[in-house]
One Martini backbone bead per residue (centre of mass of N, CA, C, O) as a GRO file, in nm:
protein
  541
    1UNK     BB    1  -0.297  -1.698   0.635
    2UNK     BB    2  -0.594  -1.897   0.775
    3UNK     BB    3  -0.780  -1.819   1.011
    4UNK     BB    4  -1.052  -1.940   1.199
    5UNK     BB    5  -1.006  -1.686   1.374
    6UNK     BB    6  -0.989  -1.393   1.490
    7UNK     BB    7  -0.767  -1.206   1.657
    8UNK     BB    8  -0.961  -1.027   1.806
    9UNK     BB    9  -1.139  -1.254   1.922
   10UNK     BB   10  -0.920  -1.411   2.069
   11UNK     BB   11  -0.799  -1.196   2.260
   12UNK     BB   12  -1.054  -1.133   2.417
   13UNK     BB   13  -1.105  -1.425   2.526
   14UNK     BB   14  -0.822  -1.505   2.634
   15UNK     BB   15  -0.782  -1.279   2.838
   16UNK     BB   16  -1.024  -1.354   3.013
   17UNK     BB   17  -0.931  -1.637   3.087
   18UNK     BB   18  -0.662  -1.557   3.220
   19UNK     BB   19  -0.773  -1.358   3.432
   20UNK     BB   20  -0.942  -1.616   3.568
   21UNK     BB   21  -0.676  -1.758   3.637
   22UNK     BB   22  -0.584  -1.978   3.909
   23UNK     BB   23  -0.242  -2.015   4.017
   24UNK     BB   24   0.004  -2.151   4.158
   25UNK     BB   25   0.264  -1.894   4.159
   26UNK     BB   26   0.170  -1.643   3.978
   27UNK     BB   27   0.183  -1.431   4.251
   28UNK     BB   28   0.501  -1.466   4.377
   29UNK     BB   29   0.605  -1.208   4.272
   30UNK     BB   30   0.749  -0.923   4.285
   31UNK     BB   31   0.623  -0.632   4.295
   32UNK     BB   32   0.563  -0.371   4.048
   33UNK     BB   33   0.561  -0.068   3.972
   34UNK     BB   34   0.469   0.141   3.728
   35UNK     BB   35   0.733   0.297   3.723
   36UNK     BB   36   0.933   0.056   3.719
   37UNK     BB   37   0.810  -0.095   3.472
   38UNK     BB   38   0.856   0.195   3.287
   39UNK     BB   39   1.137   0.209   3.261
   40UNK     BB   40   1.398   0.287   3.092
   41UNK     BB   41   1.563   0.202   2.778
   42UNK     BB   42   1.808   0.120   2.557
   43UNK     BB   43   1.784   0.091   2.238
   44UNK     BB   44   1.834  -0.029   1.950
   45UNK     BB   45   1.994   0.004   1.673
   46UNK     BB   46   1.900   0.106   1.356
   47UNK     BB   47   1.970  -0.134   1.078
   48UNK     BB   48   1.907  -0.143   0.771
   49UNK     BB   49   1.852  -0.352   0.518
   50UNK     BB   50   2.051  -0.342   0.184
   51UNK     BB   51   2.093  -0.616  -0.003
   52UNK     BB   52   1.809  -0.557  -0.170
   53UNK     BB   53   1.704  -0.397  -0.419
   54UNK     BB   54   1.445  -0.132  -0.453
   55UNK     BB   55   1.159   0.073  -0.544
   56UNK     BB   56   1.036  -0.027  -0.238
   57UNK     BB   57   1.125   0.104   0.032
   58UNK     BB   58   1.185   0.143   0.337
   59UNK     BB   59   1.076   0.353   0.609
   60UNK     BB   60   1.105   0.536   0.899
   61UNK     BB   61   0.771   0.571   0.922
   62UNK     BB   62   0.669   0.248   0.820
   63UNK     BB   63   0.725   0.144   0.546
   64UNK     BB   64   0.724  -0.129   0.365
   65UNK     BB   65   0.882  -0.344   0.189
   66UNK     BB   66   0.900  -0.407  -0.175
   67UNK     BB   67   0.827  -0.692  -0.404
   68UNK     BB   68   0.777  -0.859  -0.712
   69UNK     BB   69   1.053  -1.026  -0.682
   70UNK     BB   70   1.275  -1.263  -0.654
   71UNK     BB   71   1.582  -1.325  -0.644
   72UNK     BB   72   1.771  -1.521  -0.846
   73UNK     BB   73   2.012  -1.457  -0.622
   74UNK     BB   74   2.030  -1.524  -0.325
   75UNK     BB   75   2.132  -1.430  -0.033
   76UNK     BB   76   2.368  -1.512   0.195
   77UNK     BB   77   2.297  -1.508   0.533
   78UNK     BB   78   2.525  -1.751   0.632
   79UNK     BB   79   2.851  -1.749   0.545
   80UNK     BB   80   2.971  -1.894   0.827
   81UNK     BB   81   2.741  -2.064   0.894
   82UNK     BB   82   2.620  -2.205   1.150
   83UNK     BB   83   2.542  -1.994   1.437
   84UNK     BB   84   2.402  -2.228   1.666
   85UNK     BB   85   2.585  -2.423   1.792
   86UNK     BB   86   2.434  -2.685   1.987
   87UNK     BB   87   2.195  -2.710   2.176
   88UNK     BB   88   1.886  -2.725   2.204
   89UNK     BB   89   1.583  -2.527   2.136
   90UNK     BB   90   1.315  -2.431   2.331
   91UNK     BB   91   0.988  -2.339   2.189
   92UNK     BB   92   0.711  -2.152   2.294
   93UNK     BB   93   0.408  -2.148   2.098
   94UNK     BB   94   0.189  -2.054   1.840
   95UNK     BB   95  -0.117  -2.120   1.635
   96UNK     BB   96  -0.348  -2.080   1.357
   97UNK     BB   97  -0.281  -2.320   1.219
   98UNK     BB   98  -0.214  -2.604   1.137
   99UNK     BB   99  -0.018  -2.838   1.236
  100UNK     BB  100   0.269  -2.941   1.147
  101UNK     BB  101   0.475  -3.153   1.064
  102UNK     BB  102   0.700  -3.328   1.191
  103UNK     BB  103   1.036  -3.331   1.172
  104UNK     BB  104   1.063  -3.626   1.048
  105UNK     BB  105   0.844  -3.512   0.796
  106UNK     BB  106   1.004  -3.217   0.771
  107UNK     BB  107   1.211  -3.066   0.551
  108UNK     BB  108   1.210  -2.777   0.645
  109UNK     BB  109   1.286  -2.820   0.942
  110UNK     BB  110   1.550  -2.972   0.889
  111UNK     BB  111   1.687  -2.741   0.728
  112UNK     BB  112   1.673  -2.530   0.949
  113UNK     BB  113   1.846  -2.674   1.161
  114UNK     BB  114   2.099  -2.695   0.983
  115UNK     BB  115   2.139  -2.384   0.934
  116UNK     BB  116   2.165  -2.314   1.252
  117UNK     BB  117   2.293  -2.585   1.434
  118UNK     BB  118   2.014  -2.671   1.567
  119UNK     BB  119   1.751  -2.769   1.750
  120UNK     BB  120   1.414  -2.670   1.698
  121UNK     BB  121   1.179  -2.695   1.961
  122UNK     BB  122   0.851  -2.680   1.893
  123UNK     BB  123   0.594  -2.573   2.107
  124UNK     BB  124   0.262  -2.622   2.000
  125UNK     BB  125  -0.020  -2.400   2.036
  126UNK     BB  126  -0.319  -2.326   2.016
  127UNK     BB  127  -0.433  -2.012   2.030
  128UNK     BB  128  -0.675  -2.045   2.242
  129UNK     BB  129  -0.463  -2.195   2.461
  130UNK     BB  130  -0.213  -2.013   2.533
  131UNK     BB  131  -0.261  -1.847   2.793
  132UNK     BB  132  -0.292  -2.098   2.974
  133UNK     BB  133  -0.020  -2.226   2.907
  134UNK     BB  134   0.152  -1.998   3.015
  135UNK     BB  135   0.052  -2.008   3.311
  136UNK     BB  136   0.116  -2.307   3.367
  137UNK     BB  137   0.420  -2.292   3.311
  138UNK     BB  138   0.492  -2.090   3.529
  139UNK     BB  139   0.378  -2.256   3.770
  140UNK     BB  140   0.559  -2.517   3.720
  141UNK     BB  141   0.877  -2.417   3.625
  142UNK     BB  142   0.909  -2.560   3.334
  143UNK     BB  143   1.106  -2.402   3.124
  144UNK     BB  144   1.176  -2.286   2.842
  145UNK     BB  145   1.404  -2.109   2.668
  146UNK     BB  146   1.149  -2.002   2.500
  147UNK     BB  147   0.870  -1.754   2.486
  148UNK     BB  148   0.571  -1.641   2.421
  149UNK     BB  149   0.454  -1.298   2.476
  150UNK     BB  150   0.190  -1.144   2.524
  151UNK     BB  151   0.029  -0.888   2.578
  152UNK     BB  152  -0.086  -0.797   2.881
  153UNK     BB  153  -0.390  -0.750   2.786
  154UNK     BB  154  -0.375  -1.077   2.680
  155UNK     BB  155  -0.190  -1.148   2.959
  156UNK     BB  156  -0.192  -1.158   3.299
  157UNK     BB  157   0.084  -1.330   3.352
  158UNK     BB  158   0.246  -1.078   3.227
  159UNK     BB  159   0.477  -0.973   3.446
  160UNK     BB  160   0.737  -0.794   3.568
  161UNK     BB  161   0.809  -0.988   3.801
  162UNK     BB  162   0.838  -1.239   3.629
  163UNK     BB  163   1.064  -1.141   3.447
  164UNK     BB  164   1.276  -1.077   3.668
  165UNK     BB  165   1.284  -1.378   3.786
  166UNK     BB  166   1.305  -1.566   3.490
  167UNK     BB  167   1.424  -1.350   3.285
  168UNK     BB  168   1.617  -1.200   3.050
  169UNK     BB  169   1.826  -0.928   3.030
  170UNK     BB  170   1.917  -0.795   2.702
  171UNK     BB  171   2.072  -0.524   2.708
  172UNK     BB  172   2.380  -0.607   2.679
  173UNK     BB  173   2.316  -0.731   2.379
  174UNK     BB  174   2.105  -0.489   2.232
  175UNK     BB  175   2.197  -0.223   2.295
  176UNK     BB  176   2.259  -0.029   2.075
  177UNK     BB  177   2.549  -0.157   1.919
  178UNK     BB  178   2.516  -0.454   2.020
  179UNK     BB  179   2.329  -0.544   1.776
  180UNK     BB  180   2.555  -0.598   1.558
  181UNK     BB  181   2.575  -0.909   1.625
  182UNK     BB  182   2.253  -0.881   1.507
  183UNK     BB  183   2.162  -0.766   1.208
  184UNK     BB  184   1.860  -0.870   1.181
  185UNK     BB  185   1.759  -0.740   1.442
  186UNK     BB  186   1.846  -0.447   1.355
  187UNK     BB  187   1.610  -0.444   1.123
  188UNK     BB  188   1.419  -0.382   1.337
  189UNK     BB  189   1.209  -0.162   1.421
  190UNK     BB  190   1.182   0.050   1.685
  191UNK     BB  191   0.876   0.023   1.750
  192UNK     BB  192   0.898  -0.293   1.820
  193UNK     BB  193   1.083  -0.253   2.087
  194UNK     BB  194   0.924  -0.098   2.302
  195UNK     BB  195   0.751  -0.352   2.428
  196UNK     BB  196   1.028  -0.488   2.552
  197UNK     BB  197   1.008  -0.275   2.778
  198UNK     BB  198   1.099  -0.356   3.117
  199UNK     BB  199   1.239  -0.265   3.411
  200UNK     BB  200   1.471  -0.112   3.234
  201UNK     BB  201   1.456  -0.339   3.002
  202UNK     BB  202   1.529  -0.593   2.766
  203UNK     BB  203   1.282  -0.873   2.753
  204UNK     BB  204   1.305  -0.910   2.427
  205UNK     BB  205   1.175  -1.022   2.111
  206UNK     BB  206   1.026  -0.920   1.837
  207UNK     BB  207   0.716  -0.938   1.639
  208UNK     BB  208   0.687  -0.783   1.365
  209UNK     BB  209   0.474  -0.513   1.251
  210UNK     BB  210   0.291  -0.300   1.076
  211UNK     BB  211   0.197   0.028   1.147
  212UNK     BB  212  -0.038   0.044   0.927
  213UNK     BB  213  -0.158  -0.211   0.902
  214UNK     BB  214  -0.470  -0.253   0.778
  215UNK     BB  215  -0.708  -0.218   0.555
  216UNK     BB  216  -0.991  -0.098   0.389
  217UNK     BB  217  -1.145  -0.313   0.220
  218UNK     BB  218  -1.232  -0.372  -0.128
  219UNK     BB  219  -1.451  -0.472  -0.386
  220UNK     BB  220  -1.361  -0.355  -0.680
  221UNK     BB  221  -1.522  -0.530  -0.880
  222UNK     BB  222  -1.804  -0.450  -0.763
  223UNK     BB  223  -1.784  -0.142  -0.787
  224UNK     BB  224  -1.745  -0.134  -1.097
  225UNK     BB  225  -2.019  -0.263  -1.170
  226UNK     BB  226  -2.178  -0.014  -1.018
  227UNK     BB  227  -2.051   0.265  -1.070
  228UNK     BB  228  -1.878   0.366  -0.815
  229UNK     BB  229  -1.726   0.555  -0.581
  230UNK     BB  230  -1.443   0.437  -0.387
  231UNK     BB  231  -1.387   0.762  -0.281
  232UNK     BB  232  -1.486   0.910  -0.030
  233UNK     BB  233  -1.515   1.261   0.122
  234UNK     BB  234  -1.730   1.161   0.343
  235UNK     BB  235  -1.970   1.045   0.539
  236UNK     BB  236  -2.202   1.089   0.343
  237UNK     BB  237  -2.063   0.938   0.105
  238UNK     BB  238  -2.020   0.672   0.252
  239UNK     BB  239  -2.316   0.608   0.314
  240UNK     BB  240  -2.399   0.605   0.017
  241UNK     BB  241  -2.218   0.376  -0.068
  242UNK     BB  242  -2.348   0.163   0.113
  243UNK     BB  243  -2.623   0.182  -0.028
  244UNK     BB  244  -2.530   0.122  -0.326
  245UNK     BB  245  -2.407  -0.182  -0.254
  246UNK     BB  246  -2.681  -0.264  -0.156
  247UNK     BB  247  -2.839  -0.604  -0.212
  248UNK     BB  248  -3.071  -0.805  -0.088
  249UNK     BB  249  -3.142  -0.996  -0.327
  250UNK     BB  250  -2.811  -1.067  -0.344
  251UNK     BB  251  -2.674  -1.071  -0.066
  252UNK     BB  252  -2.563  -0.756  -0.040
  253UNK     BB  253  -2.321  -0.572   0.158
  254UNK     BB  254  -2.121  -0.349   0.298
  255UNK     BB  255  -2.112  -0.475   0.600
  256UNK     BB  256  -2.020  -0.728   0.886
  257UNK     BB  257  -1.899  -0.528   1.130
  258UNK     BB  258  -1.959  -0.312   1.386
  259UNK     BB  259  -1.671  -0.259   1.495
  260UNK     BB  260  -1.531  -0.175   1.224
  261UNK     BB  261  -1.736   0.046   1.164
  262UNK     BB  262  -1.663   0.214   1.408
  263UNK     BB  263  -1.362   0.255   1.349
  264UNK     BB  264  -1.400   0.399   1.080
  265UNK     BB  265  -1.563   0.638   1.196
  266UNK     BB  266  -1.354   0.739   1.403
  267UNK     BB  267  -1.146   0.825   1.186
  268UNK     BB  268  -1.327   1.044   1.062
  269UNK     BB  269  -1.338   1.198   1.357
  270UNK     BB  270  -1.051   1.176   1.508
  271UNK     BB  271  -1.016   0.953   1.695
  272UNK     BB  272  -0.881   0.763   1.924
  273UNK     BB  273  -0.624   0.513   1.973
  274UNK     BB  274  -0.769   0.409   2.264
  275UNK     BB  275  -0.580   0.667   2.327
  276UNK     BB  276  -0.534   1.001   2.459
  277UNK     BB  277  -0.258   1.232   2.444
  278UNK     BB  278  -0.229   1.534   2.664
  279UNK     BB  279   0.015   1.638   2.850
  280UNK     BB  280  -0.008   1.340   3.004
  281UNK     BB  281  -0.309   1.305   2.939
  282UNK     BB  282  -0.582   1.067   2.954
  283UNK     BB  283  -0.810   0.930   2.698
  284UNK     BB  284  -1.063   0.735   2.637
  285UNK     BB  285  -1.217   0.646   2.347
  286UNK     BB  286  -1.517   0.578   2.484
  287UNK     BB  287  -1.531   0.885   2.637
  288UNK     BB  288  -1.604   1.025   2.379
  289UNK     BB  289  -1.780   1.200   2.148
  290UNK     BB  290  -1.695   1.031   1.905
  291UNK     BB  291  -1.815   0.764   2.007
  292UNK     BB  292  -2.114   0.849   2.005
  293UNK     BB  293  -2.120   0.928   1.706
  294UNK     BB  294  -2.038   0.648   1.595
  295UNK     BB  295  -2.271   0.484   1.708
  296UNK     BB  296  -2.490   0.646   1.559
  297UNK     BB  297  -2.389   0.586   1.273
  298UNK     BB  298  -2.420   0.274   1.288
  299UNK     BB  299  -2.718   0.283   1.349
  300UNK     BB  300  -2.790   0.400   1.074
  301UNK     BB  301  -2.678   0.166   0.908
  302UNK     BB  302  -2.859  -0.051   1.029
  303UNK     BB  303  -3.132   0.080   0.959
  304UNK     BB  304  -3.057   0.087   0.639
  305UNK     BB  305  -2.930  -0.216   0.572
  306UNK     BB  306  -2.591  -0.231   0.530
  307UNK     BB  307  -2.582  -0.460   0.719
  308UNK     BB  308  -2.546  -0.759   0.792
  309UNK     BB  309  -2.791  -0.955   0.938
  310UNK     BB  310  -2.542  -1.119   1.111
  311UNK     BB  311  -2.347  -0.911   1.255
  312UNK     BB  312  -2.464  -0.954   1.572
  313UNK     BB  313  -2.463  -1.302   1.579
  314UNK     BB  314  -2.205  -1.359   1.398
  315UNK     BB  315  -1.891  -1.523   1.406
  316UNK     BB  316  -1.619  -1.571   1.178
  317UNK     BB  317  -1.752  -1.464   0.868
  318UNK     BB  318  -1.641  -1.207   0.724
  319UNK     BB  319  -1.431  -1.314   0.533
  320UNK     BB  320  -1.626  -1.484   0.367
  321UNK     BB  321  -1.819  -1.262   0.284
  322UNK     BB  322  -1.606  -1.098   0.134
  323UNK     BB  323  -1.484  -1.318  -0.058
  324UNK     BB  324  -1.799  -1.379  -0.175
  325UNK     BB  325  -1.963  -1.082  -0.184
  326UNK     BB  326  -2.155  -1.010   0.075
  327UNK     BB  327  -1.918  -0.812   0.122
  328UNK     BB  328  -1.749  -0.495   0.032
  329UNK     BB  329  -1.648  -0.401   0.326
  330UNK     BB  330  -1.318  -0.474   0.500
  331UNK     BB  331  -1.144  -0.470   0.768
  332UNK     BB  332  -0.790  -0.572   0.790
  333UNK     BB  333  -0.510  -0.726   0.774
  334UNK     BB  334  -0.218  -0.731   0.602
  335UNK     BB  335  -0.216  -1.047   0.530
  336UNK     BB  336  -0.502  -1.058   0.386
  337UNK     BB  337  -0.441  -0.974   0.100
  338UNK     BB  338  -0.320  -1.244   0.004
  339UNK     BB  339  -0.532  -1.443   0.119
  340UNK     BB  340  -0.773  -1.365  -0.056
  341UNK     BB  341  -0.653  -1.455  -0.323
  342UNK     BB  342  -0.590  -1.748  -0.246
  343UNK     BB  343  -0.894  -1.826  -0.155
  344UNK     BB  344  -1.102  -1.651  -0.382
  345UNK     BB  345  -1.012  -1.591  -0.683
  346UNK     BB  346  -1.082  -1.868  -0.831
  347UNK     BB  347  -1.416  -1.824  -0.776
  348UNK     BB  348  -1.380  -1.514  -0.894
  349UNK     BB  349  -1.431  -1.331  -1.148
  350UNK     BB  350  -1.221  -1.054  -1.122
  351UNK     BB  351  -1.087  -1.046  -0.866
  352UNK     BB  352  -1.064  -0.741  -0.657
  353UNK     BB  353  -0.862  -0.522  -0.468
  354UNK     BB  354  -0.911  -0.258  -0.247
  355UNK     BB  355  -0.903   0.073  -0.088
  356UNK     BB  356  -1.004   0.271   0.202
  357UNK     BB  357  -0.986   0.600   0.300
  358UNK     BB  358  -1.072   0.782   0.552
  359UNK     BB  359  -1.256   1.041   0.577
  360UNK     BB  360  -1.359   1.317   0.672
  361UNK     BB  361  -1.656   1.392   0.792
  362UNK     BB  362  -1.676   1.687   0.619
  363UNK     BB  363  -1.408   1.657   0.460
  364UNK     BB  364  -1.138   1.499   0.340
  365UNK     BB  365  -0.874   1.408   0.530
  366UNK     BB  366  -0.820   1.153   0.733
  367UNK     BB  367  -0.756   0.926   0.964
  368UNK     BB  368  -0.512   0.668   1.082
  369UNK     BB  369  -0.468   0.378   1.237
  370UNK     BB  370  -0.245   0.214   1.387
  371UNK     BB  371  -0.076  -0.055   1.423
  372UNK     BB  372   0.063  -0.305   1.574
  373UNK     BB  373   0.421  -0.341   1.595
  374UNK     BB  374   0.338  -0.615   1.740
  375UNK     BB  375   0.252  -0.932   1.857
  376UNK     BB  376   0.509  -1.015   2.032
  377UNK     BB  377   0.732  -1.173   2.277
  378UNK     BB  378   1.052  -1.310   2.317
  379UNK     BB  379   1.140  -1.495   2.591
  380UNK     BB  380   1.432  -1.563   2.806
  381UNK     BB  381   1.577  -1.770   2.993
  382UNK     BB  382   1.775  -1.795   3.233
  383UNK     BB  383   2.133  -1.786   3.154
  384UNK     BB  384   2.412  -1.824   3.036
  385UNK     BB  385   2.579  -1.629   2.820
  386UNK     BB  386   2.632  -1.842   2.597
  387UNK     BB  387   2.335  -1.929   2.567
  388UNK     BB  388   2.216  -1.658   2.491
  389UNK     BB  389   2.384  -1.622   2.234
  390UNK     BB  390   2.280  -1.868   2.085
  391UNK     BB  391   1.983  -1.779   2.076
  392UNK     BB  392   2.032  -1.509   1.930
  393UNK     BB  393   2.153  -1.634   1.674
  394UNK     BB  394   1.899  -1.790   1.599
  395UNK     BB  395   1.708  -1.542   1.583
  396UNK     BB  396   1.864  -1.393   1.370
  397UNK     BB  397   1.809  -1.606   1.151
  398UNK     BB  398   1.486  -1.573   1.173
  399UNK     BB  399   1.539  -1.253   1.061
  400UNK     BB  400   1.596  -1.295   0.784
  401UNK     BB  401   1.556  -1.136   0.496
  402UNK     BB  402   1.454  -1.054   0.216
  403UNK     BB  403   1.654  -1.227  -0.039
  404UNK     BB  404   1.727  -1.468   0.120
  405UNK     BB  405   1.778  -1.801   0.185
  406UNK     BB  406   1.642  -1.805   0.469
  407UNK     BB  407   1.372  -1.686   0.395
  408UNK     BB  408   1.298  -1.895   0.181
  409UNK     BB  409   1.292  -2.132   0.378
  410UNK     BB  410   1.079  -2.032   0.587
  411UNK     BB  411   0.843  -1.962   0.361
  412UNK     BB  412   0.915  -2.218   0.123
  413UNK     BB  413   1.135  -2.406   0.170
  414UNK     BB  414   1.208  -2.674  -0.033
  415UNK     BB  415   1.312  -2.736  -0.326
  416UNK     BB  416   1.037  -2.930  -0.462
  417UNK     BB  417   0.861  -3.028  -0.213
  418UNK     BB  418   0.767  -2.708  -0.137
  419UNK     BB  419   0.873  -2.577  -0.420
  420UNK     BB  420   0.840  -2.392  -0.703
  421UNK     BB  421   0.917  -2.225  -1.013
  422UNK     BB  422   0.848  -1.876  -1.124
  423UNK     BB  423   1.111  -1.815  -1.218
  424UNK     BB  424   1.216  -1.653  -0.920
  425UNK     BB  425   0.951  -1.768  -0.795
  426UNK     BB  426   0.791  -1.910  -0.532
  427UNK     BB  427   0.573  -2.208  -0.522
  428UNK     BB  428   0.367  -2.371  -0.344
  429UNK     BB  429   0.305  -2.672  -0.231
  430UNK     BB  430   0.117  -2.875  -0.052
  431UNK     BB  431   0.351  -2.954   0.133
  432UNK     BB  432   0.451  -2.666   0.189
  433UNK     BB  433   0.192  -2.550   0.312
  434UNK     BB  434   0.225  -2.735   0.567
  435UNK     BB  435   0.530  -2.686   0.660
  436UNK     BB  436   0.536  -2.352   0.680
  437UNK     BB  437   0.363  -2.339   0.958
  438UNK     BB  438   0.594  -2.305   1.110
  439UNK     BB  439   0.620  -2.076   1.394
  440UNK     BB  440   0.856  -1.855   1.345
  441UNK     BB  441   0.685  -1.583   1.360
  442UNK     BB  442   0.641  -1.673   1.687
  443UNK     BB  443   0.940  -1.562   1.760
  444UNK     BB  444   1.044  -1.426   1.489
  445UNK     BB  445   1.123  -1.160   1.240
  446UNK     BB  446   1.102  -1.001   0.977
  447UNK     BB  447   1.003  -0.753   0.833
  448UNK     BB  448   0.754  -0.662   0.666
  449UNK     BB  449   0.659  -0.790   0.337
  450UNK     BB  450   0.592  -0.704   0.008
  451UNK     BB  451   0.459  -1.012  -0.131
  452UNK     BB  452   0.325  -1.186  -0.445
  453UNK     BB  453   0.390  -1.426  -0.675
  454UNK     BB  454   0.102  -1.480  -0.800
  455UNK     BB  455   0.053  -1.134  -0.783
  456UNK     BB  456   0.273  -0.884  -0.824
  457UNK     BB  457   0.093  -0.623  -0.897
  458UNK     BB  458  -0.013  -0.562  -0.593
  459UNK     BB  459   0.234  -0.428  -0.450
  460UNK     BB  460   0.197  -0.132  -0.535
  461UNK     BB  461  -0.069  -0.097  -0.382
  462UNK     BB  462   0.037  -0.166  -0.101
  463UNK     BB  463   0.247   0.062  -0.092
  464UNK     BB  464   0.052   0.299  -0.133
  465UNK     BB  465  -0.105   0.253   0.123
  466UNK     BB  466   0.125   0.290   0.330
  467UNK     BB  467   0.201   0.578   0.250
  468UNK     BB  468  -0.075   0.698   0.319
  469UNK     BB  469  -0.104   0.601   0.614
  470UNK     BB  470   0.160   0.729   0.752
  471UNK     BB  471   0.063   1.034   0.703
  472UNK     BB  472  -0.213   0.968   0.915
  473UNK     BB  473  -0.124   0.865   1.181
  474UNK     BB  474  -0.259   0.713   1.482
  475UNK     BB  475  -0.143   0.649   1.783
  476UNK     BB  476  -0.084   0.435   2.054
  477UNK     BB  477   0.038   0.549   2.361
  478UNK     BB  478   0.021   0.244   2.518
  479UNK     BB  479   0.186   0.014   2.379
  480UNK     BB  480   0.464   0.056   2.580
  481UNK     BB  481   0.279   0.029   2.831
  482UNK     BB  482   0.227  -0.038   3.188
  483UNK     BB  483  -0.078  -0.176   3.339
  484UNK     BB  484  -0.198  -0.370   3.585
  485UNK     BB  485  -0.504  -0.316   3.556
  486UNK     BB  486  -0.526  -0.361   3.255
  487UNK     BB  487  -0.426  -0.657   3.259
  488UNK     BB  488  -0.658  -0.764   3.458
  489UNK     BB  489  -0.944  -0.593   3.344
  490UNK     BB  490  -0.994  -0.498   3.044
  491UNK     BB  491  -1.125  -0.743   2.901
  492UNK     BB  492  -1.385  -0.765   3.071
  493UNK     BB  493  -1.473  -0.471   3.038
  494UNK     BB  494  -1.482  -0.468   2.726
  495UNK     BB  495  -1.713  -0.668   2.694
  496UNK     BB  496  -1.927  -0.489   2.825
  497UNK     BB  497  -1.894  -0.252   2.632
  498UNK     BB  498  -1.958  -0.409   2.369
  499UNK     BB  499  -2.243  -0.495   2.433
  500UNK     BB  500  -2.357  -0.205   2.449
  501UNK     BB  501  -2.254  -0.097   2.184
  502UNK     BB  502  -2.415  -0.295   2.009
  503UNK     BB  503  -2.693  -0.216   2.114
  504UNK     BB  504  -2.682   0.071   2.002
  505UNK     BB  505  -2.618  -0.001   1.698
  506UNK     BB  506  -2.886  -0.186   1.680
  507UNK     BB  507  -3.124  -0.030   1.866
  508UNK     BB  508  -3.171  -0.152   2.177
  509UNK     BB  509  -3.000   0.094   2.293
  510UNK     BB  510  -2.971   0.383   2.429
  511UNK     BB  511  -2.740   0.631   2.405
  512UNK     BB  512  -2.787   0.757   2.696
  513UNK     BB  513  -2.645   0.510   2.853
  514UNK     BB  514  -2.336   0.560   2.812
  515UNK     BB  515  -2.259   0.748   3.046
  516UNK     BB  516  -2.310   0.529   3.265
  517UNK     BB  517  -2.108   0.323   3.162
  518UNK     BB  518  -1.856   0.508   3.200
  519UNK     BB  519  -1.884   0.556   3.500
  520UNK     BB  520  -1.846   0.257   3.573
  521UNK     BB  521  -1.568   0.219   3.444
  522UNK     BB  522  -1.419   0.428   3.616
  523UNK     BB  523  -1.484   0.292   3.888
  524UNK     BB  524  -1.377   0.000   3.841
  525UNK     BB  525  -1.084   0.103   3.653
  526UNK     BB  526  -1.027   0.345   3.460
  527UNK     BB  527  -0.887   0.554   3.651
  528UNK     BB  528  -0.654   0.364   3.725
  529UNK     BB  529  -0.544   0.320   3.443
  530UNK     BB  530  -0.492   0.614   3.380
  531UNK     BB  531  -0.291   0.669   3.611
  532UNK     BB  532  -0.082   0.455   3.521
  533UNK     BB  533  -0.027   0.574   3.242
  534UNK     BB  534   0.067   0.853   3.339
  535UNK     BB  535   0.309   0.746   3.498
  536UNK     BB  536   0.440   0.598   3.265
  537UNK     BB  537   0.481   0.842   3.081
  538UNK     BB  538   0.657   1.007   3.274
  539UNK     BB  539   0.880   0.790   3.291
  540UNK     BB  540   0.938   0.742   2.976
  541UNK     BB  541   0.902   1.078   2.869
   0.00000   0.00000   0.00000
C-alpha cells in the first residue's frame, strides 16, 4: 500500500476528532469499571499453519514467515467448497488507498464472493473519516453485520459498555480449542488476540500485524557510495553517521522526522515503549529521564543540521524524501519495505534498502520497541448463533494463509485480468493493482508474510531483521489494557506534549520547561490514566 498520509499522523488527528465528537446515544451505554473492562478471558489456542514448507518459518516469539516464491501448486484453502453460504454480510471498514472499483466491475471481488459463498458488502470509508463514521453509525443504531473498531486510544466511541450492549461475545466460538472450527483464525498469533479481550470476553477478530514492527530503514545504496559504516555501535557513532551522510549542497540529510528521531534515540537509551511496568507500577515514557535525554539529543541533531530543514514544518513528505534520497535514515512500518521498492526503485539506479538496529547509548546492543500486534478489531453485531457462525466462517476464509489459492485471490486477484505469472509468482497488472485494494485486510487477515515477488532476494534480509528485532523487543505493557481516561483524553493531551517536545528538539523551548509540562499532564489526566492501567494490570495479570 502507498498511504497518502502516515498512519501515525492519521491516528493522532482522527482520535482527537472523535474525542471531541458529541452524538446523541454515544454515551447511553451502561458504564463499565476499569476492572470489569479488563477482566480476563481464555484466549484461542494458537495452531500455526504448516501447509507450505519454508526455510524461513514463523516463530513463537514473533518472527513472521518468509517465502521467496509462491508455491507452483497453491494449496486449496477451502476444499469443501464455499464455507459461508447464506445471506450477504455487510462489513464497515476503512481504506488508505483509493477506493477499488465496485463489485459489478471488479472481477477480484466477484471471485472472492463466489469462493466464500455469499456477497461481502464492504462499506468503505476513507481513513481520515473513519472514526467519525464509526461514532455516527453507533449513534444511529443501524449497524452493519461487522465493523472495524480501532484501538480505544484512537477511537473514543469504542467503549466496553458499547461492546457489551451491541456486539457479540465470541468467547464460546473462539476460546481454547473452539477455534479449531476456524483453523485459519487459529493461525493468528496469540499476541494479536490480547486486544480483542474486553469485559471478560473475546469481542472481536484481530487484524494481525508483526510484533517486530518496521525497521529503521537506511538507503544502503547511498551509504555505500559514501563509504561509511551503516552499523553504528553507540549514540556517538550514530550521530557521526548522521553528520557524514548529510550534504546540504546536494539537499541530502540524515533524517526527516523529529518524532521518529526521538523514538530511535529512546531505544538507544533503553527507554520504555509508551509505558514501563515494574511490579504492577506504571511509568509514562515521556516522564522519564531517558525522554529528556532523547529530546536533548535530537536538539543536538537539529543544531548540527542533520535533520531535513522542513522536518518541523512539513508533514506527510518523509516517505518521499527517503524514497528520493533526500533523507538517508527513516523508521517506517513493515509493509513499507516492499512499497519503497515498488514506488521508488525504478527511478533510482542501484536503489537498495538496509536497516539499522539502534545501538546502546554507550556501546553494544540496544533495545528495540515492538510494533502494535494488531491494527484493529472486527466486531460482530449481536445475532443468532447460526448467523454468527456464518460470519466467522467467512472471516476464517479471509484469513487463509500464504501459499493457498484463497490468499492468492485476496492479494493478487484473478489470473489474467489482475495478475500475470513470473514463474510461480504473481505480478499485478494495472487492473489488479486497483482491484486488490478491496480492504479485506481491514476485516481480518493471515499473519504478516515476508514476500516480494518483484525482488525475492530481499526476503532473507527482511527475515534477518525480524529475528534480530524480536531478540531485543521491548513491549508496550498497555497494548491489551483499557483505560477509559486514556481513551477519552490521551490523543488531545499527546498533541500538546508533542508540540512542546518538538519545540525543545527544534531549540525554541528550553528543556527545563519539560518538568512543568509533565506536572500539568499528570494533573490533567496522566495520574488517572496511570491508576486505571495499574488496576487493569492487576485484574488481567
